[in-house]
């Protein structure tokens, strides 16, 4: 196997990793950077590969929810109240990260070169997820959010995308800004942020999916505009392979995740984050 072929095979592996981790709250960026380091994949200082292939995963969401997206576009064009409100909420949630990202992207990417930050973000994020999932309103899978001791919580979680308020959307958008720190997880931050804002778990997850579309499209276009001309032919080939691999693996993951969260909490992912953070800590301690 030639060095070029091996390089592209690594890109394929990382594309699959991206697709399987983008929409679960474990941080796809942390997985891409850590596994890339472990298998010796050099994507360049600008880390364009890690950003652009994420949009392959996002296109999987576009395909899966294509009817709902078309309904949103057509309904907004016809000025249907619920669809206009949904579109407004996506814009509100998108803007905080867009503004901060445009102003601080170069400083954020500097953190990509410091694996030690993953120890903190992975473990702390896992602990926060466990804390949120222990809150009474998320203890059981009922429409009225039953308490774990059998009582009833008077607060009703937002059950549908169309019911989300602009304040809840803004809360999710602010949570997405936190996810710019590598290892935090964009999906994890937006889902947990949505749940804390009073959105039901499955609805918060779906809103996170939709919010990912403009967010990652913007990040991809911006990165290619800034660094696209500096990419070598080999790096471009790697991005294309990783992009396609991320798309097809995400198709499988998104459908499986929606089935999973219908009957389970996010606790398994929280424990996984903590375990991975400990692994990274041990790796760094051994001179990794």
PDB file of N, CA, C and O in Angstrom, residues 186-232:
ATOM      1  N   UNK A 186     -21.065  20.084  19.832  1.00  0.00           N
ATOM      2  CA  UNK A 186     -22.114  20.992  19.371  1.00  0.00           C
ATOM      3  C   UNK A 186     -23.481  20.401  19.642  1.00  0.00           C
ATOM      4  O   UNK A 186     -24.371  21.079  20.168  1.00  0.00           O
ATOM      5  N   UNK A 187     -23.664  19.137  19.296  1.00  0.00           N
ATOM      6  CA  UNK A 187     -24.963  18.516  19.523  1.00  0.00           C
ATOM      7  C   UNK A 187     -25.264  18.413  21.018  1.00  0.00           C
ATOM      8  O   UNK A 187     -26.388  18.679  21.458  1.00  0.00           O
ATOM      9  N   UNK A 188     -24.247  18.042  21.803  1.00  0.00           N
ATOM     10  CA  UNK A 188     -24.460  17.926  23.236  1.00  0.00           C
ATOM     11  C   UNK A 188     -24.850  19.248  23.868  1.00  0.00           C
ATOM     12  O   UNK A 188     -25.792  19.317  24.674  1.00  0.00           O
ATOM     13  N   UNK A 189     -24.144  20.317  23.506  1.00  0.00           N
ATOM     14  CA  UNK A 189     -24.426  21.631  24.083  1.00  0.00           C
ATOM     15  C   UNK A 189     -25.820  22.119  23.705  1.00  0.00           C
ATOM     16  O   UNK A 189     -26.557  22.645  24.546  1.00  0.00           O
ATOM     17  N   UNK A 190     -26.195  21.955  22.433  1.00  0.00           N
ATOM     18  CA  UNK A 190     -27.500  22.455  21.996  1.00  0.00           C
ATOM     19  C   UNK A 190     -28.647  21.616  22.538  1.00  0.00           C
ATOM     20  O   UNK A 190     -29.699  22.150  22.894  1.00  0.00           O
ATOM     21  N   UNK A 191     -28.444  20.309  22.614  1.00  0.00           N
ATOM     22  CA  UNK A 191     -29.507  19.441  23.148  1.00  0.00           C
ATOM     23  C   UNK A 191     -29.714  19.700  24.634  1.00  0.00           C
ATOM     24  O   UNK A 191     -30.842  19.902  25.098  1.00  0.00           O
ATOM     25  N   UNK A 192     -28.630  19.691  25.392  1.00  0.00           N
ATOM     26  CA  UNK A 192     -28.740  19.929  26.834  1.00  0.00           C
ATOM     27  C   UNK A 192     -29.221  21.352  27.102  1.00  0.00           C
ATOM     28  O   UNK A 192     -30.036  21.595  27.998  1.00  0.00           O
ATOM     29  N   UNK A 193     -28.723  22.304  26.305  1.00  0.00           N
ATOM     30  CA  UNK A 193     -29.199  23.680  26.452  1.00  0.00           C
ATOM     31  C   UNK A 193     -30.687  23.781  26.200  1.00  0.00           C
ATOM     32  O   UNK A 193     -31.409  24.488  26.911  1.00  0.00           O
ATOM     33  N   UNK A 194     -31.162  23.067  25.186  1.00  0.00           N
ATOM     34  CA  UNK A 194     -32.591  23.058  24.899  1.00  0.00           C
ATOM     35  C   UNK A 194     -33.402  22.424  26.011  1.00  0.00           C
ATOM     36  O   UNK A 194     -34.478  22.919  26.384  1.00  0.00           O
ATOM     37  N   UNK A 195     -32.901  21.323  26.557  1.00  0.00           N
ATOM     38  CA  UNK A 195     -33.613  20.656  27.653  1.00  0.00           C
ATOM     39  C   UNK A 195     -33.700  21.560  28.875  1.00  0.00           C
ATOM     40  O   UNK A 195     -34.749  21.651  29.521  1.00  0.00           O
ATOM     41  N   UNK A 196     -32.616  22.248  29.191  1.00  0.00           N
ATOM     42  CA  UNK A 196     -32.633  23.164  30.328  1.00  0.00           C
ATOM     43  C   UNK A 196     -33.574  24.344  30.090  1.00  0.00           C
ATOM     44  O   UNK A 196     -34.107  24.929  31.038  1.00  0.00           O
ATOM     45  N   UNK A 197     -33.771  24.680  28.801  1.00  0.00           N
ATOM     46  CA  UNK A 197     -34.690  25.775  28.459  1.00  0.00           C
ATOM     47  C   UNK A 197     -36.141  25.313  28.448  1.00  0.00           C
ATOM     48  O   UNK A 197     -37.041  26.116  28.188  1.00  0.00           O
ATOM     49  N   UNK A 198     -36.374  24.024  28.701  1.00  0.00           N
ATOM     50  CA  UNK A 198     -37.744  23.525  28.792  1.00  0.00           C
ATOM     51  C   UNK A 198     -38.236  22.788  27.570  1.00  0.00           C
ATOM     52  O   UNK A 198     -39.437  22.602  27.402  1.00  0.00           O
ATOM     53  N   UNK A 199     -37.320  22.362  26.702  1.00  0.00           N
ATOM     54  CA  UNK A 199     -37.713  21.627  25.493  1.00  0.00           C
ATOM     55  C   UNK A 199     -37.559  20.131  25.752  1.00  0.00           C
ATOM     56  O   UNK A 199     -36.545  19.692  26.306  1.00  0.00           O
ATOM     57  N   UNK A 200     -38.535  19.358  25.359  1.00  0.00           N
ATOM     58  CA  UNK A 200     -38.503  17.906  25.548  1.00  0.00           C
ATOM     59  C   UNK A 200     -37.309  17.303  24.822  1.00  0.00           C
ATOM     60  O   UNK A 200     -36.869  17.816  23.798  1.00  0.00           O
ATOM     61  N   UNK A 201     -36.762  16.220  25.362  1.00  0.00           N
ATOM     62  CA  UNK A 201     -35.511  15.630  24.888  1.00  0.00           C
ATOM     63  C   UNK A 201     -35.501  15.370  23.381  1.00  0.00           C
ATOM     64  O   UNK A 201     -34.584  15.767  22.672  1.00  0.00           O
ATOM     65  N   UNK A 202     -36.500  14.698  22.866  1.00  0.00           N
ATOM     66  CA  UNK A 202     -36.526  14.349  21.444  1.00  0.00           C
ATOM     67  C   UNK A 202     -36.653  15.615  20.585  1.00  0.00           C
ATOM     68  O   UNK A 202     -36.019  15.729  19.532  1.00  0.00           O
ATOM     69  N   UNK A 203     -37.468  16.556  21.015  1.00  0.00           N
ATOM     70  CA  UNK A 203     -37.643  17.801  20.279  1.00  0.00           C
ATOM     71  C   UNK A 203     -36.365  18.623  20.295  1.00  0.00           C
ATOM     72  O   UNK A 203     -35.985  19.223  19.277  1.00  0.00           O
ATOM     73  N   UNK A 204     -35.675  18.652  21.438  1.00  0.00           N
ATOM     74  CA  UNK A 204     -34.404  19.364  21.525  1.00  0.00           C
ATOM     75  C   UNK A 204     -33.380  18.739  20.576  1.00  0.00           C
ATOM     76  O   UNK A 204     -32.582  19.443  19.944  1.00  0.00           O
ATOM     77  N   UNK A 205     -33.413  17.413  20.464  1.00  0.00           N
ATOM     78  CA  UNK A 205     -32.498  16.716  19.562  1.00  0.00           C
ATOM     79  C   UNK A 205     -32.793  17.072  18.109  1.00  0.00           C
ATOM     80  O   UNK A 205     -31.882  17.361  17.322  1.00  0.00           O
ATOM     81  N   UNK A 206     -34.072  17.078  17.736  1.00  0.00           N
ATOM     82  CA  UNK A 206     -34.447  17.419  16.358  1.00  0.00           C
ATOM     83  C   UNK A 206     -34.100  18.880  16.041  1.00  0.00           C
ATOM     84  O   UNK A 206     -33.627  19.188  14.941  1.00  0.00           O
ATOM     85  N   UNK A 207     -34.312  19.770  16.998  1.00  0.00           N
ATOM     86  CA  UNK A 207     -33.964  21.177  16.771  1.00  0.00           C
ATOM     87  C   UNK A 207     -32.457  21.324  16.583  1.00  0.00           C
ATOM     88  O   UNK A 207     -31.988  22.117  15.753  1.00  0.00           O
ATOM     89  N   UNK A 208     -31.688  20.528  17.335  1.00  0.00           N
ATOM     90  CA  UNK A 208     -30.241  20.536  17.180  1.00  0.00           C
ATOM     91  C   UNK A 208     -29.850  20.090  15.779  1.00  0.00           C
ATOM     92  O   UNK A 208     -28.922  20.650  15.177  1.00  0.00           O
ATOM     93  N   UNK A 209     -30.561  19.088  15.239  1.00  0.00           N
ATOM     94  CA  UNK A 209     -30.300  18.634  13.876  1.00  0.00           C
ATOM     95  C   UNK A 209     -30.503  19.761  12.872  1.00  0.00           C
ATOM     96  O   UNK A 209     -29.647  20.019  12.011  1.00  0.00           O
ATOM     97  N   UNK A 210     -31.633  20.438  12.979  1.00  0.00           N
ATOM     98  CA  UNK A 210     -31.948  21.511  12.037  1.00  0.00           C
ATOM     99  C   UNK A 210     -30.976  22.691  12.184  1.00  0.00           C
ATOM    100  O   UNK A 210     -30.573  23.295  11.190  1.00  0.00           O
ATOM    101  N   UNK A 211     -30.615  23.016  13.421  1.00  0.00           N
ATOM    102  CA  UNK A 211     -29.693  24.121  13.661  1.00  0.00           C
ATOM    103  C   UNK A 211     -28.312  23.821  13.090  1.00  0.00           C
ATOM    104  O   UNK A 211     -27.586  24.740  12.685  1.00  0.00           O
ATOM    105  N   UNK A 212     -27.959  22.551  13.031  1.00  0.00           N
ATOM    106  CA  UNK A 212     -26.648  22.167  12.499  1.00  0.00           C
ATOM    107  C   UNK A 212     -26.503  22.539  11.027  1.00  0.00           C
ATOM    108  O   UNK A 212     -25.384  22.786  10.547  1.00  0.00           O
ATOM    109  N   UNK A 213     -27.608  22.583  10.295  1.00  0.00           N
ATOM    110  CA  UNK A 213     -27.539  22.842   8.852  1.00  0.00           C
ATOM    111  C   UNK A 213     -26.941  24.218   8.536  1.00  0.00           C
ATOM    112  O   UNK A 213     -25.918  24.305   7.850  1.00  0.00           O
ATOM    113  N   UNK A 214     -27.526  25.317   9.024  1.00  0.00           N
ATOM    114  CA  UNK A 214     -26.903  26.624   8.721  1.00  0.00           C
ATOM    115  C   UNK A 214     -25.563  26.811   9.424  1.00  0.00           C
ATOM    116  O   UNK A 214     -24.661  27.457   8.882  1.00  0.00           O
ATOM    117  N   UNK A 215     -25.416  26.235  10.620  1.00  0.00           N
ATOM    118  CA  UNK A 215     -24.181  26.407  11.379  1.00  0.00           C
ATOM    119  C   UNK A 215     -22.987  25.796  10.648  1.00  0.00           C
ATOM    120  O   UNK A 215     -21.957  26.448  10.432  1.00  0.00           O
ATOM    121  N   UNK A 216     -23.126  24.535  10.250  1.00  0.00           N
ATOM    122  CA  UNK A 216     -22.003  23.858   9.611  1.00  0.00           C
ATOM    123  C   UNK A 216     -21.831  24.294   8.158  1.00  0.00           C
ATOM    124  O   UNK A 216     -20.716  24.253   7.633  1.00  0.00           O
ATOM    125  N   UNK A 217     -22.913  24.705   7.500  1.00  0.00           N
ATOM    126  CA  UNK A 217     -22.778  25.267   6.155  1.00  0.00           C
ATOM    127  C   UNK A 217     -21.941  26.535   6.215  1.00  0.00           C
ATOM    128  O   UNK A 217     -21.018  26.737   5.411  1.00  0.00           O
ATOM    129  N   UNK A 218     -22.250  27.388   7.186  1.00  0.00           N
ATOM    130  CA  UNK A 218     -21.498  28.626   7.350  1.00  0.00           C
ATOM    131  C   UNK A 218     -20.031  28.356   7.661  1.00  0.00           C
ATOM    132  O   UNK A 218     -19.135  28.993   7.097  1.00  0.00           O
ATOM    133  N   UNK A 219     -19.764  27.395   8.565  1.00  0.00           N
ATOM    134  CA  UNK A 219     -18.386  27.069   8.938  1.00  0.00           C
ATOM    135  C   UNK A 219     -17.618  26.502   7.755  1.00  0.00           C
ATOM    136  O   UNK A 219     -16.435  26.823   7.545  1.00  0.00           O
ATOM    137  N   UNK A 220     -18.291  25.664   6.950  1.00  0.00           N
ATOM    138  CA  UNK A 220     -17.639  25.053   5.791  1.00  0.00           C
ATOM    139  C   UNK A 220     -17.277  26.098   4.746  1.00  0.00           C
ATOM    140  O   UNK A 220     -16.144  26.138   4.249  1.00  0.00           O
ATOM    141  N   UNK A 221     -18.234  26.943   4.407  1.00  0.00           N
ATOM    142  CA  UNK A 221     -17.997  27.987   3.400  1.00  0.00           C
ATOM    143  C   UNK A 221     -16.889  28.936   3.861  1.00  0.00           C
ATOM    144  O   UNK A 221     -15.990  29.296   3.094  1.00  0.00           O
ATOM    145  N   UNK A 222     -16.937  29.310   5.120  1.00  0.00           N
ATOM    146  CA  UNK A 222     -15.946  30.240   5.666  1.00  0.00           C
ATOM    147  C   UNK A 222     -14.545  29.631   5.629  1.00  0.00           C
ATOM    148  O   UNK A 222     -13.573  30.287   5.230  1.00  0.00           O
ATOM    149  N   UNK A 223     -14.428  28.354   6.028  1.00  0.00           N
ATOM    150  CA  UNK A 223     -13.121  27.702   6.053  1.00  0.00           C
ATOM    151  C   UNK A 223     -12.548  27.510   4.646  1.00  0.00           C
ATOM    152  O   UNK A 223     -11.351  27.700   4.420  1.00  0.00           O
ATOM    153  N   UNK A 224     -13.409  27.113   3.719  1.00  0.00           N
ATOM    154  CA  UNK A 224     -12.942  26.932   2.348  1.00  0.00           C
ATOM    155  C   UNK A 224     -12.541  28.270   1.727  1.00  0.00           C
ATOM    156  O   UNK A 224     -11.590  28.346   0.946  1.00  0.00           O
ATOM    157  N   UNK A 225     -13.271  29.317   2.065  1.00  0.00           N
ATOM    158  CA  UNK A 225     -12.944  30.653   1.556  1.00  0.00           C
ATOM    159  C   UNK A 225     -11.583  31.114   2.093  1.00  0.00           C
ATOM    160  O   UNK A 225     -10.763  31.683   1.353  1.00  0.00           O
ATOM    161  N   UNK A 226     -11.331  30.848   3.390  1.00  0.00           N
ATOM    162  CA  UNK A 226     -10.087  31.296   4.015  1.00  0.00           C
ATOM    163  C   UNK A 226      -8.890  30.448   3.623  1.00  0.00           C
ATOM    164  O   UNK A 226      -7.781  30.965   3.446  1.00  0.00           O
ATOM    165  N   UNK A 227      -9.082  29.129   3.511  1.00  0.00           N
ATOM    166  CA  UNK A 227      -7.944  28.240   3.370  1.00  0.00           C
ATOM    167  C   UNK A 227      -7.998  27.322   2.148  1.00  0.00           C
ATOM    168  O   UNK A 227      -7.062  26.546   1.933  1.00  0.00           O
ATOM    169  N   UNK A 228      -9.077  27.385   1.378  1.00  0.00           N
ATOM    170  CA  UNK A 228      -9.233  26.470   0.252  1.00  0.00           C
ATOM    171  C   UNK A 228      -8.107  26.524  -0.755  1.00  0.00           C
ATOM    172  O   UNK A 228      -7.661  25.492  -1.269  1.00  0.00           O
ATOM    173  N   UNK A 229      -7.613  27.704  -1.033  1.00  0.00           N
ATOM    174  CA  UNK A 229      -6.562  27.857  -2.046  1.00  0.00           C
ATOM    175  C   UNK A 229      -5.232  27.256  -1.602  1.00  0.00           C
ATOM    176  O   UNK A 229      -4.366  26.968  -2.435  1.00  0.00           O
ATOM    177  N   UNK A 230      -5.068  27.046  -0.296  1.00  0.00           N
ATOM    178  CA  UNK A 230      -3.806  26.508   0.224  1.00  0.00           C
ATOM    179  C   UNK A 230      -3.803  24.985   0.302  1.00  0.00           C
ATOM    180  O   UNK A 230      -2.775  24.380   0.631  1.00  0.00           O
ATOM    181  N   UNK A 231      -4.942  24.351   0.008  1.00  0.00           N
ATOM    182  CA  UNK A 231      -5.032  22.895   0.108  1.00  0.00           C
ATOM    183  C   UNK A 231      -4.277  22.229  -1.035  1.00  0.00           C
ATOM    184  O   UNK A 231      -4.366  22.660  -2.190  1.00  0.00           O
ATOM    185  N   UNK A 232      -3.558  21.166  -0.727  1.00  0.00           N
ATOM    186  CA  UNK A 232      -2.870  20.393  -1.758  1.00  0.00           C
ATOM    187  C   UNK A 232      -3.875  19.451  -2.417  1.00  0.00           C
ATOM    188  O   UNK A 232      -4.993  19.262  -1.919  1.00  0.00           O
TER     189      UNK A 232
END
